[in-house]
Coordinates of N, CA and C in Angstrom, one line a residue:
T1 N 119.1 136.9 192.5 CA 118.6 138.1 191.8 C 117.2 138.4 192.2
L2 N 117.0 139.7 192.5 CA 115.6 140.1 192.9 C 114.8 140.2 191.6
R3 N 113.6 139.8 191.6 CA 112.7 139.9 190.5 C 111.7 140.9 190.7
R4 N 111.2 141.5 189.6 CA 110.1 142.5 189.7 C 108.8 141.8 189.7
V5 N 107.9 142.2 190.6 CA 106.6 141.6 190.7 C 105.8 142.0 189.4
S6 N 105.2 141.0 188.7 CA 104.5 141.2 187.5 C 103.1 141.5 187.7
A7 N 102.5 142.3 186.8 CA 101.1 142.7 187.0 C 100.3 142.0 185.8
G8 N 99.0 141.7 186.1 CA 98.2 141.0 185.1 C 97.8 142.0 184.0
W9 N 97.4 141.4 182.9 CA 97.1 142.2 181.7 C 95.9 143.2 182.0
S10 N 94.9 142.7 182.8 CA 93.8 143.6 183.1 C 94.3 144.8 183.9
H11 N 95.2 144.6 184.8 CA 95.8 145.8 185.5 C 96.5 146.7 184.6
L12 N 97.3 146.2 183.7 CA 98.0 147.0 182.7 C 97.1 147.8 181.8
S13 N 96.0 147.2 181.4 CA 95.0 147.9 180.6 C 94.4 149.1 181.4
T14 N 94.2 148.9 182.7 CA 93.7 150.0 183.5 C 94.7 151.1 183.5
V15 N 95.9 150.8 183.8 CA 97.0 151.7 183.8 C 97.1 152.5 182.5
S16 N 97.0 151.7 181.4 CA 97.1 152.4 180.1 C 96.0 153.4 179.9
R17 N 94.8 153.1 180.2 CA 93.7 154.0 180.1 C 93.9 155.3 180.9
E18 N 94.4 155.1 182.2 CA 94.6 156.2 183.0 C 95.7 157.1 182.5
A19 N 96.8 156.4 182.0 CA 97.9 157.2 181.5 C 97.5 158.0 180.3
E20 N 96.7 157.4 179.4 CA 96.2 158.1 178.2 C 95.4 159.3 178.6
A21 N 94.5 159.2 179.6 CA 93.7 160.3 180.1 C 94.6 161.4 180.6
W22 N 95.7 161.0 181.4 CA 96.6 162.0 182.0 C 97.3 162.7 180.9
L23 N 97.8 162.0 179.9 CA 98.6 162.6 178.8 C 97.7 163.6 178.0
A24 N 96.4 163.3 177.9 CA 95.5 164.1 177.1 C 95.4 165.5 177.7
Q25 N 95.8 165.7 179.0 CA 95.7 166.9 179.7 C 97.0 167.7 179.6
R26 N 98.1 167.1 179.0 CA 99.4 167.7 179.0 C 99.6 168.4 177.6
A27 N 100.7 169.2 177.6 CA 101.0 169.8 176.3 C 102.5 170.2 176.4
G28 N 103.1 170.4 175.2 CA 104.4 170.9 175.1 C 105.5 170.0 175.8
L29 N 106.4 170.6 176.5 CA 107.5 169.9 177.2 C 106.9 169.0 178.3
E30 N 105.8 169.4 178.9 CA 105.2 168.5 179.9 C 104.7 167.2 179.3
L31 N 104.1 167.3 178.1 CA 103.6 166.2 177.4 C 104.8 165.3 177.0
F32 N 105.8 165.9 176.5 CA 107.0 165.1 176.1 C 107.6 164.4 177.3
G33 N 107.8 165.1 178.4 CA 108.5 164.5 179.5 C 107.7 163.4 180.1
D34 N 106.4 163.6 180.3 CA 105.5 162.6 180.9 C 105.4 161.3 180.0
A35 N 105.3 161.6 178.7 CA 105.2 160.5 177.7 C 106.5 159.7 177.7
L36 N 107.6 160.3 177.7 CA 108.9 159.7 177.8 C 109.1 158.8 179.0
A37 N 108.7 159.4 180.2 CA 108.8 158.7 181.5 C 107.9 157.5 181.5
L38 N 106.8 157.6 180.9 CA 105.9 156.4 181.0 C 106.4 155.3 180.1
C39 N 107.4 155.5 179.2 CA 107.9 154.5 178.4 C 109.1 153.8 179.0
T40 N 109.5 154.3 180.2 CA 110.7 153.7 180.9 C 110.3 152.9 182.1
Q41 N 111.1 152.0 182.5 CA 110.9 151.3 183.8 C 111.2 152.1 185.0
E42 N 112.0 153.1 184.8 CA 112.4 154.0 185.9 C 111.6 155.2 186.1
D43 N 111.5 155.7 187.4 CA 111.0 157.0 187.6 C 112.2 158.0 187.3
L44 N 111.8 159.2 186.9 CA 112.8 160.1 186.5 C 112.7 161.5 187.2
A45 N 113.9 162.1 187.4 CA 113.9 163.5 187.9 C 115.1 164.2 187.3
I46 N 114.9 165.5 187.1 CA 116.0 166.4 186.6 C 116.4 167.3 187.7
V47 N 117.7 167.3 187.9 CA 118.3 168.2 188.9 C 119.1 169.3 188.2
R48 N 118.7 170.6 188.5 CA 119.4 171.7 187.9 C 120.4 172.3 188.8
G49 N 121.6 172.5 188.3 CA 122.7 173.1 189.2 C 122.5 174.6 189.4
P50 N 123.3 175.1 190.3 CA 123.2 176.6 190.6 C 123.9 177.3 189.4
S51 N 123.4 178.6 189.3 CA 124.0 179.4 188.2 C 123.9 180.9 188.7
E52 N 124.5 181.8 187.9 CA 124.5 183.2 188.3 C 123.0 183.7 188.4
A53 N 122.2 183.3 187.5 CA 120.8 183.7 187.5 C 120.0 183.1 188.7
E54 N 120.3 181.8 188.9 CA 119.6 181.0 190.0 C 120.7 180.3 190.9
P55 N 121.1 181.0 191.9 CA 122.2 180.5 192.7 C 122.0 179.2 193.5
T56 N 120.7 178.8 193.6 CA 120.4 177.6 194.4 C 120.0 176.5 193.4
D57 N 120.6 175.3 193.6 CA 120.2 174.2 192.8 C 118.7 173.8 193.1
S58 N 118.1 173.0 192.2 CA 116.8 172.6 192.5 C 116.4 171.3 191.7
F59 N 115.4 170.6 192.3 CA 114.8 169.5 191.6 C 113.8 170.1 190.6
E60 N 114.2 170.3 189.4 CA 113.5 171.1 188.4 C 112.3 170.3 187.9
W61 N 112.4 169.0 187.7 CA 111.3 168.3 187.1 C 111.3 166.9 187.7
L62 N 110.1 166.3 188.0 CA 110.0 165.0 188.5 C 108.9 164.2 187.9
H63 N 109.1 163.0 187.5 CA 108.0 162.1 187.1 C 108.2 160.8 188.0
V64 N 107.7 160.9 189.2 CA 107.9 159.8 190.2 C 106.6 159.2 190.6
T65 N 106.3 158.0 190.2 CA 105.0 157.3 190.4 C 105.1 156.3 191.6
M66 N 106.3 155.9 192.0 CA 106.4 154.9 193.0 C 107.4 155.2 194.1
P67 N 107.2 156.3 194.7 CA 108.2 156.7 195.8 C 108.0 155.9 197.0
S68 N 109.0 155.9 197.8 CA 109.0 155.2 199.1 C 108.8 156.1 200.3
N69 N 107.6 156.3 200.7 CA 107.3 157.1 201.9 C 107.6 158.5 201.8
W70 N 107.5 159.1 200.6 CA 107.6 160.5 200.4 C 106.8 160.9 199.2
A71 N 106.4 162.2 199.2 CA 105.5 162.7 198.2 C 106.3 163.6 197.2
P72 N 106.3 163.2 195.9 CA 107.0 164.0 195.0 C 106.6 165.5 194.9
I73 N 105.4 165.8 195.2 CA 104.9 167.2 195.1 C 105.6 168.0 196.2
D74 N 106.1 167.4 197.2 CA 106.8 168.1 198.3 C 108.3 168.4 197.9
K75 N 108.8 167.8 196.8 CA 110.2 167.9 196.4 C 110.4 168.8 195.2
I76 N 109.4 169.0 194.4 CA 109.5 169.7 193.2 C 109.9 171.2 193.4
G77 N 111.0 171.6 192.8 CA 111.4 173.0 193.0 C 112.3 173.2 194.2
R78 N 112.5 172.2 195.0 CA 113.3 172.3 196.2 C 114.7 172.1 195.9
S79 N 115.6 172.6 196.8 CA 117.0 172.4 196.6 C 117.4 171.0 197.1
F80 N 118.6 170.6 196.8 CA 119.1 169.3 197.3 C 119.0 169.2 198.8
V81 N 119.4 170.3 199.5 CA 119.4 170.3 201.0 C 118.0 170.2 201.5
T82 N 117.1 171.0 201.0 CA 115.7 171.0 201.5 C 115.1 169.7 201.2
A83 N 115.3 169.1 200.0 CA 114.6 167.9 199.6 C 115.0 166.7 200.5
H84 N 116.3 166.7 201.0 CA 116.8 165.6 201.8 C 116.8 165.9 203.3
A85 N 116.2 167.0 203.7 CA 116.2 167.3 205.1 C 115.6 166.2 205.9
P86 N 114.5 165.5 205.5 CA 113.9 164.5 206.3 C 114.8 163.2 206.5
V87 N 115.8 163.1 205.7 CA 116.6 161.9 205.7 C 117.4 161.8 207.0
V88 N 117.3 160.7 207.7 CA 117.9 160.5 209.0 C 119.4 160.6 208.9
H89 N 120.1 161.2 209.9 CA 121.5 161.3 210.0 C 122.1 161.9 208.7
S90 N 121.5 162.9 208.2 CA 121.9 163.5 206.9 C 122.8 164.7 207.0
E91 N 123.4 164.9 208.2 CA 124.3 166.1 208.4 C 125.4 166.1 207.4
R92 N 126.1 165.0 207.3 CA 127.3 165.0 206.3 C 126.8 165.1 204.9
L93 N 125.6 164.6 204.6 CA 125.1 164.7 203.2 C 124.7 166.2 203.0
Q94 N 124.1 166.8 204.0 CA 123.7 168.2 203.8 C 125.0 169.1 203.6
A95 N 126.0 168.8 204.4 CA 127.2 169.7 204.3 C 127.9 169.5 203.0
A96 N 127.8 168.3 202.4 CA 128.5 168.1 201.1 C 127.6 168.3 199.9
A97 N 126.4 168.9 200.1 CA 125.4 169.1 199.1 C 126.0 169.8 197.8
P98 N 126.7 170.9 197.9 CA 127.2 171.5 196.7 C 128.2 170.6 195.9
Q99 N 129.0 169.9 196.6 CA 129.9 169.0 195.9 C 129.2 167.8 195.3
I100 N 128.1 167.3 196.0 CA 127.3 166.2 195.4 C 126.6 166.6 194.2
V101 N 126.0 167.8 194.2 CA 125.3 168.3 193.0 C 126.2 168.5 191.9
R102 N 127.4 169.1 192.2 CA 128.4 169.3 191.1 C 128.8 167.9 190.5
A103 N 129.1 166.9 191.4 CA 129.5 165.6 190.9 C 128.4 165.0 190.0
M104 N 127.1 165.1 190.4 CA 126.0 164.6 189.7 C 126.0 165.1 188.3
I105 N 126.3 166.4 188.1 CA 126.2 167.1 186.8 C 127.5 166.9 186.0
Q106 N 128.6 166.9 186.6 CA 129.9 166.9 185.9 C 130.6 165.6 185.9
G107 N 130.2 164.7 186.8 CA 130.8 163.4 186.9 C 129.9 162.2 186.6
G108 N 130.3 161.0 187.0 CA 129.4 159.9 186.8 C 129.5 159.2 185.5
P109 N 128.6 158.4 185.2 CA 127.3 158.1 185.9 C 127.6 157.4 187.2
F110 N 126.7 157.5 188.2 CA 126.8 156.9 189.5 C 125.6 156.0 189.7
T111 N 125.8 154.9 190.5 CA 124.7 154.0 190.9 C 124.8 153.7 192.4
R112 N 123.6 153.7 193.0 CA 123.5 153.3 194.4 C 122.2 152.6 194.6
Y113 N 122.2 151.8 195.7 CA 121.0 151.0 196.0 C 120.5 151.3 197.4
V114 N 119.2 151.4 197.5 CA 118.5 151.7 198.8 C 117.5 150.5 199.1
W115 N 117.4 150.1 200.3 CA 116.5 149.0 200.6 C 115.6 149.4 201.8
G116 N 114.5 148.6 201.9 CA 113.6 148.8 203.0 C 112.7 147.6 203.2
I117 N 112.0 147.5 204.3 CA 111.1 146.4 204.6 C 109.7 147.0 204.8
H118 N 108.7 146.5 204.1 CA 107.4 147.1 204.1 C 106.4 146.1 204.4
R119 N 105.2 146.5 204.9 CA 104.1 145.6 205.2 C 103.4 145.1 204.0
D120 N 103.5 145.8 202.9 CA 102.8 145.3 201.6 C 103.8 145.4 200.5
G121 N 103.4 144.8 199.4 CA 104.3 144.8 198.2 C 103.9 145.9 197.2
A122 N 103.2 146.9 197.6 CA 102.8 148.0 196.7 C 104.1 148.7 196.3
F123 N 104.1 149.2 195.0 CA 105.3 150.0 194.6 C 105.1 151.4 195.0
C124 N 104.0 152.0 195.0 CA 103.8 153.4 195.4 C 103.5 153.5 196.8
H125 N 104.4 154.1 197.6 CA 104.2 154.4 199.0 C 104.2 155.9 199.2
N126 N 103.7 156.6 198.3 CA 103.4 158.0 198.5 C 102.5 158.2 199.6
P127 N 102.9 158.8 200.7 CA 102.0 158.9 201.9 C 100.7 159.7 201.6
R128 N 100.6 160.5 200.6 CA 99.4 161.2 200.2 C 98.4 160.3 199.5
L129 N 98.9 159.1 199.0 CA 98.1 158.2 198.2 C 97.9 156.8 198.8
H130 N 98.9 156.4 199.7 CA 98.9 155.0 200.1 C 99.2 154.9 201.6
H131 N 98.5 154.1 202.3 CA 98.7 153.8 203.7 C 98.9 152.3 203.9
Q132 N 100.1 152.0 204.4 CA 100.4 150.6 204.6 C 99.4 149.9 205.6
P133 N 99.0 148.7 205.4 CA 98.2 148.1 206.5 C 99.1 147.8 207.7
A134 N 98.4 147.7 208.8 CA 99.1 147.4 210.1 C 99.6 146.0 210.2
W135 N 100.7 145.8 210.9 CA 101.2 144.5 211.2 C 100.2 143.7 212.0
V136 N 99.9 142.5 211.6 CA 98.8 141.8 212.3 C 99.3 140.9 213.4
S137 N 100.7 140.9 213.6 CA 101.3 140.1 214.7 C 102.7 140.6 214.9
D138 N 103.1 140.5 216.2 CA 104.5 140.9 216.5 C 105.4 139.8 216.7
A139 N 105.0 138.6 216.3 CA 105.9 137.4 216.4 C 106.8 137.4 215.1
G140 N 108.0 137.1 215.3 CA 109.0 137.1 214.2 C 108.6 136.3 213.0
A141 N 108.2 135.1 213.2 CA 107.8 134.3 212.1 C 106.6 134.9 211.3
D142 N 105.6 135.4 212.0 CA 104.5 136.1 211.4 C 104.9 137.3 210.6
L143 N 105.8 138.1 211.2 CA 106.3 139.3 210.6 C 106.9 139.0 209.3
V144 N 107.8 138.0 209.3 CA 108.5 137.6 208.0 C 107.5 137.3 206.9
K145 N 106.4 136.6 207.3 CA 105.4 136.2 206.3 C 104.6 137.3 205.8
Q146 N 104.5 138.4 206.6 CA 103.7 139.6 206.1 C 104.6 140.6 205.3
A147 N 105.9 140.5 205.5 CA 106.7 141.6 205.0 C 107.2 141.4 203.5
Y148 N 107.5 142.6 203.0 CA 108.1 142.6 201.6 C 109.4 143.4 201.7
F149 N 110.4 142.9 200.9 CA 111.7 143.6 200.8 C 111.7 144.4 199.6
R150 N 112.1 145.7 199.7 CA 112.0 146.6 198.6 C 113.4 147.1 198.3
V151 N 113.8 147.2 197.0 CA 115.1 147.7 196.6 C 114.9 148.8 195.6
E152 N 115.6 149.9 195.7 CA 115.6 150.9 194.7 C 117.0 151.0 194.1
R153 N 117.1 151.0 192.8 CA 118.4 151.2 192.1 C 118.3 152.6 191.6
Q154 N 119.2 153.5 192.2 CA 119.2 154.9 191.8 C 120.5 155.2 191.0
T155 N 120.3 155.9 189.9 CA 121.4 156.3 189.1 C 121.4 157.8 188.8
T156 N 122.5 158.4 188.5 CA 122.6 159.7 188.0 C 123.5 159.8 186.8
C157 N 123.1 160.6 185.9 CA 123.8 160.8 184.6 C 123.9 162.3 184.4
G158 N 125.1 162.8 184.3 CA 125.3 164.3 184.2 C 125.3 164.8 182.8
F159 N 124.8 166.0 182.6 CA 124.8 166.7 181.3 C 125.5 168.1 181.6
P160 N 126.8 168.2 181.7 CA 127.5 169.4 182.1 C 127.1 170.6 181.3
T161 N 127.0 170.5 180.0 CA 126.7 171.6 179.1 C 125.3 172.2 179.4
L162 N 124.4 171.4 180.0 CA 123.1 171.9 180.3 C 123.0 172.3 181.8
N163 N 124.0 172.0 182.5 CA 124.0 172.3 184.0 C 122.9 171.5 184.7
R164 N 122.8 170.3 184.2 CA 121.7 169.4 184.8 C 122.2 168.0 184.9
A165 N 121.4 167.2 185.7 CA 121.7 165.8 185.8 C 120.3 165.1 185.8
L166 N 120.3 163.9 185.2 CA 119.2 163.0 185.2 C 119.3 162.0 186.3
F167 N 118.3 161.9 187.1 CA 118.3 161.0 188.3 C 117.2 160.0 188.0
T168 N 117.5 158.7 188.1 CA 116.5 157.7 187.8 C 116.4 156.7 189.0
I169 N 115.2 156.2 189.2 CA 114.9 155.2 190.3 C 114.2 154.0 189.7
R170 N 114.7 152.8 189.8 CA 114.0 151.6 189.5 C 113.7 150.8 190.7
Y171 N 112.6 150.1 190.7 CA 112.1 149.5 191.9 C 112.0 148.0 191.7
W172 N 112.3 147.2 192.8 CA 111.9 145.8 192.9 C 111.3 145.6 194.3
T173 N 110.4 144.7 194.3 CA 109.8 144.2 195.6 C 109.6 142.7 195.6
I174 N 109.9 142.1 196.7 CA 109.9 140.6 196.8 C 109.5 140.2 198.2
P175 N 108.7 139.2 198.4 CA 108.4 138.7 199.7 C 109.7 138.5 200.5
L176 N 109.6 138.9 201.8 CA 110.8 138.7 202.6 C 111.2 137.3 202.8
T177 N 110.2 136.4 202.8 CA 110.5 135.0 202.9 C 111.5 134.5 201.8
E178 N 111.4 135.0 200.6 CA 112.3 134.6 199.5 C 113.7 135.2 199.7
V179 N 113.7 136.4 200.3 CA 115.1 137.0 200.5 C 115.8 136.2 201.5
I180 N 115.2 135.8 202.6 CA 115.9 135.1 203.7 C 116.1 133.6 203.4
S181 N 115.6 133.1 202.3 CA 115.8 131.7 202.0 C 117.3 131.4 201.7
E182 N 118.1 132.5 201.3 CA 119.5 132.3 201.1 C 120.2 132.7 202.4
P183 N 121.0 131.8 203.0 CA 121.6 132.0 204.3 C 122.5 133.3 204.3
W184 N 123.2 133.6 203.3 CA 124.0 134.8 203.3 C 123.2 136.1 203.3
R185 N 122.1 136.0 202.6 CA 121.2 137.2 202.6 C 120.5 137.4 204.0
R186 N 120.1 136.2 204.6 CA 119.5 136.2 205.9 C 120.5 136.9 206.9
E187 N 121.8 136.4 206.9 CA 122.8 136.9 207.8 C 123.0 138.4 207.6
R188 N 123.2 138.9 206.3 CA 123.4 140.3 206.1 C 122.2 141.2 206.6
L189 N 121.0 140.7 206.3 CA 119.8 141.5 206.7 C 119.8 141.5 208.3
T190 N 120.0 140.4 208.9 CA 120.0 140.4 210.4 C 121.0 141.4 210.9
T191 N 122.2 141.4 210.4 CA 123.3 142.3 210.8 C 122.9 143.8 210.6
A192 N 122.3 144.1 209.5 CA 121.9 145.4 209.1 C 120.8 145.9 210.1
L193 N 119.8 145.1 210.3 CA 118.7 145.5 211.2 C 119.2 145.7 212.6
A194 N 120.1 144.8 213.1 CA 120.6 144.9 214.5 C 121.4 146.1 214.7
A195 N 122.1 146.6 213.6 CA 122.9 147.8 213.8 C 122.2 149.1 213.7
M196 N 120.9 149.1 213.4 CA 120.2 150.4 213.3 C 119.9 151.0 214.7
D197 N 120.0 152.4 214.7 CA 119.7 153.1 216.0 C 118.2 153.5 215.9
E198 N 117.7 154.1 217.0 CA 116.3 154.4 217.0 C 115.9 155.4 215.9
A199 N 116.7 156.4 215.6 CA 116.3 157.3 214.5 C 116.2 156.6 213.2
E200 N 117.1 155.7 212.9 CA 117.1 155.0 211.6 C 115.8 154.0 211.6
L201 N 115.5 153.4 212.7 CA 114.4 152.5 212.7 C 113.1 153.3 212.5
A202 N 113.0 154.5 213.1 CA 111.8 155.3 213.0 C 111.7 155.8 211.5
Y203 N 112.8 156.2 210.9 CA 112.8 156.6 209.5 C 112.3 155.5 208.6
K204 N 112.7 154.3 208.8 CA 112.3 153.2 208.0 C 111.0 152.5 208.4
G205 N 110.4 153.0 209.5 CA 109.1 152.5 210.0 C 109.3 151.1 210.6
L206 N 110.4 150.8 211.2 CA 110.7 149.5 211.7 C 110.8 149.4 213.2
T207 N 110.5 150.5 213.9 CA 110.7 150.6 215.3 C 110.1 149.4 216.1
E208 N 108.8 149.1 215.8 CA 108.1 148.1 216.6 C 108.4 146.7 216.1
V209 N 109.0 146.5 215.0 CA 109.2 145.1 214.5 C 110.6 144.7 214.4
R210 N 111.6 145.6 214.6 CA 113.0 145.2 214.4 C 113.4 144.1 215.4
D211 N 113.1 144.3 216.7 CA 113.6 143.3 217.6 C 113.1 141.9 217.4
P212 N 111.8 141.7 217.2 CA 111.3 140.4 216.9 C 111.8 139.8 215.6
L213 N 112.0 140.7 214.6 CA 112.6 140.2 213.3 C 114.0 139.7 213.5
V214 N 114.8 140.5 214.3 CA 116.2 140.1 214.5 C 116.3 138.8 215.3
A215 N 115.4 138.7 216.3 CA 115.4 137.5 217.1 C 115.1 136.2 216.3
Y216 N 114.1 136.4 215.3 CA 113.7 135.3 214.5 C 114.8 135.0 213.5
L217 N 115.4 136.0 212.8 CA 116.3 135.8 211.8 C 117.7 135.3 212.3
S218 N 117.9 135.5 213.6 CA 119.2 135.1 214.2 C 119.3 133.6 214.4
V219 N 118.2 132.9 214.3 CA 118.1 131.5 214.5 C 118.2 130.8 213.1
P220 N 119.3 130.1 212.8 CA 119.4 129.5 211.4 C 118.3 128.5 211.2
E221 N 117.9 128.4 210.0 CA 116.8 127.4 209.7 C 117.5 126.1 209.5

């Protein structure tokens, strides 16, 4: 089971002060939404479905503090298709967008998991706010020691009468050395990395490190 990296009390106090200052600037529904989101472990977003008045669906509201290599400000107000345009090999996803949005609102709840490998264990990888440090070595053993494995648990819960869906993201990050300590995890990760094409590697930021990682992980300990 992946564990969530814990923060010290001094760090939480800093976050609390900053959150209080942020909320002091909000009012009305914005205040309610942000205050509610800060009380949950998940980041939250509201997807509005199409209607006669507004024929295009949109990401109507987001409270996302820990995104993975994307900026929430670039997604607010965008349609499902536009928001997911940067996703690699998204042609089938784009073509099915109307059905996906309808299922999010009228069906579910649904759960999916997304994973990635990062150079640091920071939760927020918003490219406007965070820049990952460079890999300090291209040797497989060194890469494993530097890397962190990140998992996102994404859920959707539909509200048909409101023509909206609530989308949630919860994050875990763990040193890669702990992930590969279990042989079956090591094998699955090796297989997944080896199967990625160039576009997928570029999207996940693993182009330069995939081959040495696979070479190292392919040798059983």
